Short mmCIF file of C-alpha atoms in Angstrom, two decimals:
data_model
loop_
_atom_site.label_atom_id
_atom_site.label_comp_id
_atom_site.label_asym_id
_atom_site.label_seq_id
_atom_site.Cartn_x
_atom_site.Cartn_y
_atom_site.Cartn_z
CA MET A 21 -0.03 -31.13 -17.68
CA THR A 22 1.11 -29.80 -21.05
CA THR A 23 4.70 -28.41 -20.92
CA LEU A 24 6.60 -26.08 -22.93
CA LYS A 25 8.37 -29.04 -24.87
CA ASP A 26 4.93 -30.20 -26.04
CA VAL A 27 4.30 -26.85 -27.53
CA ALA A 28 7.53 -26.73 -29.51
CA GLU A 29 7.50 -30.10 -30.59
CA HIS A 30 3.80 -29.93 -31.82
CA SER A 31 4.77 -26.48 -33.57
CA GLY A 32 8.05 -27.81 -35.19
CA VAL A 33 10.27 -25.46 -33.09
CA SER A 34 13.01 -25.57 -30.57
CA ILE A 35 11.88 -24.91 -26.65
CA SER A 36 13.91 -21.98 -26.90
CA ILE A 37 12.00 -20.38 -29.96
CA ALA A 38 8.61 -21.49 -28.21
CA SER A 39 9.51 -19.60 -25.29
CA ARG A 40 10.71 -16.35 -26.86
CA ILE A 41 7.34 -16.47 -29.30
CA LEU A 42 5.27 -17.12 -26.32
CA ASN A 43 7.03 -14.43 -23.79
CA GLY A 44 6.47 -11.82 -26.51
CA ASP A 45 10.35 -11.20 -27.18
CA ALA A 46 10.19 -8.97 -30.27
CA SER A 47 13.82 -9.80 -31.33
CA VAL A 48 13.40 -13.23 -31.94
CA ARG A 49 14.01 -14.46 -35.26
CA ALA A 50 11.44 -16.21 -36.67
CA ARG A 51 8.49 -15.67 -39.32
CA GLN A 52 5.04 -14.24 -38.63
CA GLU A 53 3.59 -17.94 -39.87
CA THR A 54 6.01 -19.56 -37.38
CA LYS A 55 4.69 -17.67 -34.67
CA ASP A 56 1.32 -17.94 -35.45
CA ARG A 57 2.07 -22.07 -35.36
CA VAL A 58 3.27 -21.53 -31.85
CA VAL A 59 0.38 -19.43 -30.33
CA ARG A 60 -1.99 -22.09 -32.29
CA SER A 61 -0.20 -24.99 -30.64
CA ALA A 62 -0.23 -23.35 -27.17
CA GLU A 63 -3.60 -22.71 -27.26
CA LEU A 64 -4.74 -26.18 -28.96
CA LEU A 65 -2.79 -27.74 -26.17
CA ARG A 66 -4.33 -25.67 -23.18
CA TYR A 67 -0.55 -24.67 -22.78
CA VAL A 68 -0.20 -22.79 -19.13
CA PRO A 69 2.99 -20.82 -18.75
CA ASN A 70 5.06 -21.40 -15.43
CA SER A 71 4.64 -18.07 -13.95
CA ALA A 72 6.81 -19.04 -11.01
CA GLY A 73 9.84 -20.04 -13.22
CA ARG A 74 9.50 -17.03 -15.62
CA ASN A 75 9.03 -14.52 -12.64
CA LEU A 76 12.25 -16.20 -11.05
CA ARG A 77 14.05 -15.68 -14.49
CA ARG A 78 13.00 -11.81 -14.27
CA SER A 79 13.73 -11.33 -10.69
CA ARG A 80 9.94 -10.92 -10.13
CA THR A 81 6.92 -12.57 -7.93
CA ASN A 82 4.04 -10.21 -9.32
CA LEU A 83 3.36 -9.73 -5.31
CA ILE A 84 2.80 -6.65 -3.58
CA ALA A 85 2.49 -6.46 0.35
CA LEU A 86 0.20 -4.24 2.12
CA VAL A 87 1.67 -3.70 5.80
CA VAL A 88 -0.74 -1.65 7.97
CA PRO A 89 -1.11 -1.49 11.80
CA ASP A 90 -4.63 -2.89 12.30
CA VAL A 91 -6.69 -4.75 9.80
CA THR A 92 -9.88 -4.59 11.60
CA ASN A 93 -9.69 -0.60 10.79
CA ALA A 94 -12.32 0.28 8.30
CA THR A 95 -10.18 2.48 6.76
CA PHE A 96 -7.79 -0.17 6.33
CA ALA A 97 -10.54 -2.49 4.83
CA GLY A 98 -11.18 0.15 2.26
CA LEU A 99 -7.22 0.84 1.43
CA ALA A 100 -6.81 -2.91 0.83
CA SER A 101 -9.87 -3.26 -1.51
CA ALA A 102 -8.60 -0.40 -3.66
CA ILE A 103 -5.07 -1.42 -3.71
CA GLU A 104 -6.06 -5.30 -4.55
CA SER A 105 -8.36 -3.99 -7.19
CA GLU A 106 -5.37 -1.54 -8.69
CA ALA A 107 -2.95 -4.71 -8.56
CA VAL A 108 -4.89 -7.46 -10.14
CA GLY A 109 -5.57 -5.17 -13.15
CA ARG A 110 -2.06 -5.03 -13.62
CA GLY A 111 -1.20 -8.75 -13.24
CA TYR A 112 -0.38 -8.63 -9.34
CA LEU A 113 -1.65 -10.11 -6.39
CA MET A 114 -1.88 -8.47 -2.86
CA LEU A 115 -0.58 -9.90 0.41
CA LEU A 116 -1.65 -8.36 3.63
CA GLY A 117 0.04 -8.14 6.95
CA SER A 118 -0.47 -6.63 10.20
CA SER A 119 1.68 -7.89 13.06
CA GLN A 120 4.73 -6.68 14.43
CA GLU A 121 6.83 -9.20 12.56
CA ALA A 122 5.40 -7.62 9.31
CA GLN A 123 6.59 -3.89 10.41
CA PRO A 124 10.08 -2.27 9.76
CA GLY A 125 12.98 -3.40 11.89
CA ALA A 126 11.41 -6.71 12.21
CA PRO A 127 13.20 -9.66 10.58
CA GLY A 128 10.24 -10.63 8.89
CA PHE A 129 9.76 -7.34 7.02
CA ALA A 130 13.52 -7.58 6.06
CA ARG A 131 13.18 -11.05 4.65
CA VAL A 132 10.24 -10.14 2.62
CA LEU A 133 12.09 -7.43 0.72
CA GLU A 134 15.64 -9.14 0.97
CA GLU A 135 14.83 -12.35 -0.06
CA ARG A 136 12.69 -10.75 -3.04
CA ARG A 137 9.35 -12.63 -1.72
CA VAL A 138 7.44 -9.43 -2.97
CA ASP A 139 8.35 -6.79 -5.71
CA GLY A 140 7.33 -4.00 -3.31
CA VAL A 141 5.53 -2.78 -0.21
CA ILE A 142 2.94 -0.17 0.56
CA LEU A 143 3.35 0.73 4.19
CA GLN A 144 1.43 2.56 6.69
CA LYS A 145 3.37 2.90 9.97
CA HIS A 146 2.25 2.50 13.48
CA ASP A 147 1.61 6.12 14.59
CA GLY A 148 4.11 5.77 17.48
CA ALA A 149 6.99 5.31 15.35
CA ASP A 150 8.95 7.86 14.11
CA ALA A 151 9.08 8.07 10.05
CA GLU A 152 12.62 8.65 9.56
CA LEU A 153 13.81 6.26 11.80
CA VAL A 154 11.15 3.54 9.90
CA ALA A 155 13.06 4.88 6.49
CA ARG A 156 16.46 4.09 8.01
CA SER A 157 15.27 0.34 8.95
CA LEU A 158 14.52 -0.16 5.48
CA SER A 159 16.72 -2.43 3.29
CA ASP A 160 15.59 -0.97 0.02
CA PRO A 161 13.62 2.02 0.39
CA ARG A 162 12.86 2.01 -3.60
CA ARG A 163 10.76 -0.77 -3.48
CA VAL A 164 8.47 0.76 -0.79
CA VAL A 165 5.67 3.54 -0.22
CA PHE A 166 4.56 5.20 2.62
CA VAL A 167 0.73 5.81 2.76
CA ASN A 168 -0.95 8.10 5.28
CA SER A 169 2.04 8.16 6.94
CA GLY A 170 3.63 11.79 6.08
CA PRO A 171 6.59 12.55 3.52
CA VAL A 172 9.58 10.71 4.39
CA THR A 173 12.86 11.22 3.16
CA GLU A 174 14.10 9.15 0.38
CA VAL A 175 11.05 7.12 0.67
CA SER A 176 8.35 7.69 -1.63
CA SER A 177 4.92 8.74 -0.11
CA VAL A 178 1.16 9.45 -0.59
CA ALA A 179 -0.46 11.21 2.35
CA LEU A 180 -3.44 13.29 2.97
CA PRO A 181 -2.93 16.99 3.95
CA ASP A 182 -4.28 16.33 7.13
CA ARG A 183 -3.32 20.06 8.58
CA ALA A 184 -5.35 21.71 5.70
CA ALA A 185 -8.24 18.88 6.58
CA ALA A 186 -8.49 19.62 9.96
CA ARG A 187 -8.50 23.65 9.70
CA LEU A 188 -11.25 23.10 7.30
CA ALA A 189 -13.06 21.06 9.51
CA THR A 190 -12.79 23.86 12.38
CA GLU A 191 -13.70 26.48 9.90
CA TYR A 192 -16.84 24.79 9.00
CA LEU A 193 -17.88 24.68 12.81
CA GLN A 194 -17.28 27.96 13.19
CA ARG A 195 -19.00 29.43 10.22
CA ARG A 196 -21.85 27.78 11.99
CA GLY A 197 -21.63 29.66 15.12
CA HIS A 198 -19.69 27.14 17.34
CA GLU A 199 -17.01 28.95 19.40
CA ARG A 200 -15.62 26.47 22.11
CA ILE A 201 -14.21 23.56 19.89
CA GLY A 202 -12.76 20.44 21.23
CA PHE A 203 -10.54 18.10 19.38
CA VAL A 204 -10.67 14.04 19.50
CA GLY A 205 -7.20 13.34 18.42
CA GLY A 206 -5.35 10.13 17.93
CA LEU A 207 -1.50 9.59 18.65
CA ALA A 208 1.67 11.23 17.28
CA GLY A 209 1.93 11.76 13.14
CA THR A 210 -1.42 12.14 11.99
CA GLY A 211 -2.79 13.37 15.12
CA THR A 212 -0.80 15.84 15.45
CA GLU A 213 -0.88 17.32 11.87
CA ARG A 214 -4.72 17.63 12.43
CA GLU A 215 -4.49 18.99 16.04
CA GLU A 216 -2.27 21.92 14.52
CA GLY A 217 -4.83 22.53 11.81
CA VAL A 218 -7.50 22.76 14.65
CA ARG A 219 -5.18 25.14 16.48
CA GLU A 220 -4.39 27.43 13.51
CA ALA A 221 -8.07 27.80 12.47
CA LEU A 222 -8.84 28.65 16.06
CA ALA A 223 -5.91 31.10 16.34
CA ALA A 224 -6.78 32.69 13.46
CA ALA A 225 -10.40 33.42 15.08
CA GLY A 226 -8.70 34.70 18.08
CA SER A 227 -9.29 31.85 20.29
CA ALA A 228 -7.62 28.71 21.56
CA LEU A 229 -8.10 25.04 21.85
CA GLU A 230 -9.39 24.35 25.26
CA PHE A 231 -10.21 20.71 25.12
CA ALA A 232 -8.15 17.85 23.24
CA THR A 233 -7.72 14.03 23.79
CA HIS A 234 -5.23 11.75 22.60
CA LEU A 235 -6.30 8.06 23.22
CA GLY A 236 -5.96 6.48 19.72
CA TYR A 237 -7.95 5.53 16.87
CA THR A 238 -10.07 2.48 18.12
CA LEU A 239 -13.82 2.47 18.54
CA ALA A 240 -13.20 2.44 22.64
CA ALA A 241 -10.80 5.29 22.44
CA GLY A 242 -13.18 7.57 20.36
CA ARG A 243 -15.66 6.52 22.85
CA ASP A 244 -13.77 7.24 25.78
CA ALA A 245 -12.70 10.71 24.32
CA ALA A 246 -16.10 11.74 23.46
CA ARG A 247 -17.21 11.03 27.36
CA ILE A 248 -14.48 13.33 28.30
CA LEU A 249 -15.10 16.06 26.41
CA LEU A 250 -19.06 15.85 26.90
CA THR A 251 -19.00 15.33 30.53
CA ARG A 252 -17.00 18.29 31.41
CA PRO A 253 -18.63 21.06 33.33
CA ASN A 254 -19.01 24.09 31.26
CA ARG A 255 -18.56 21.97 28.08
#
């Protein structure tokens, strides 16, 4: 395998100069013809930089971790696909984790950040976890972005307007003449915000939410919730 030393000898410069030229160091003192010669030598010898060593010197890994509650959820599959596409386009790779050991507060999560195994983490917390408590368990909040977890103090976040979305959905049903509207909810967190949106729309129309479930987000939970609501007398 071709080394940096081989490139330096082939182009007639020191290893240090060859390294700085190939790494795009604008402050290196070398004539343009020297820079071109080093680049040509690297191409001719098919030199491949040692990215692990370079990243170690820069304290970077070019890895981003995506941590979600459940990788089998279709929503997370779409999320992972979009993140991976954007990451690869920027020279990063994505790692995916969903076990309890990968969640904030667990030793595994702390090691990932503290030992610089990844440059950053995109995190969707479990619905039952308090966002502020999760934030306080982070060793370096600057390297974490919450997604679909609501705004959190001192942690960057990207979240959908769940309350407004639920309100719009309810208003749509009301415009179509539906008066008795049930709510198949999830758990605390996004589920709470959505339920509040439904209640707001109903209250504005002078009615109240009569039927609601809070069984979770799995297919089985959705099926059970629908059965509960649709088999009620006088539904």
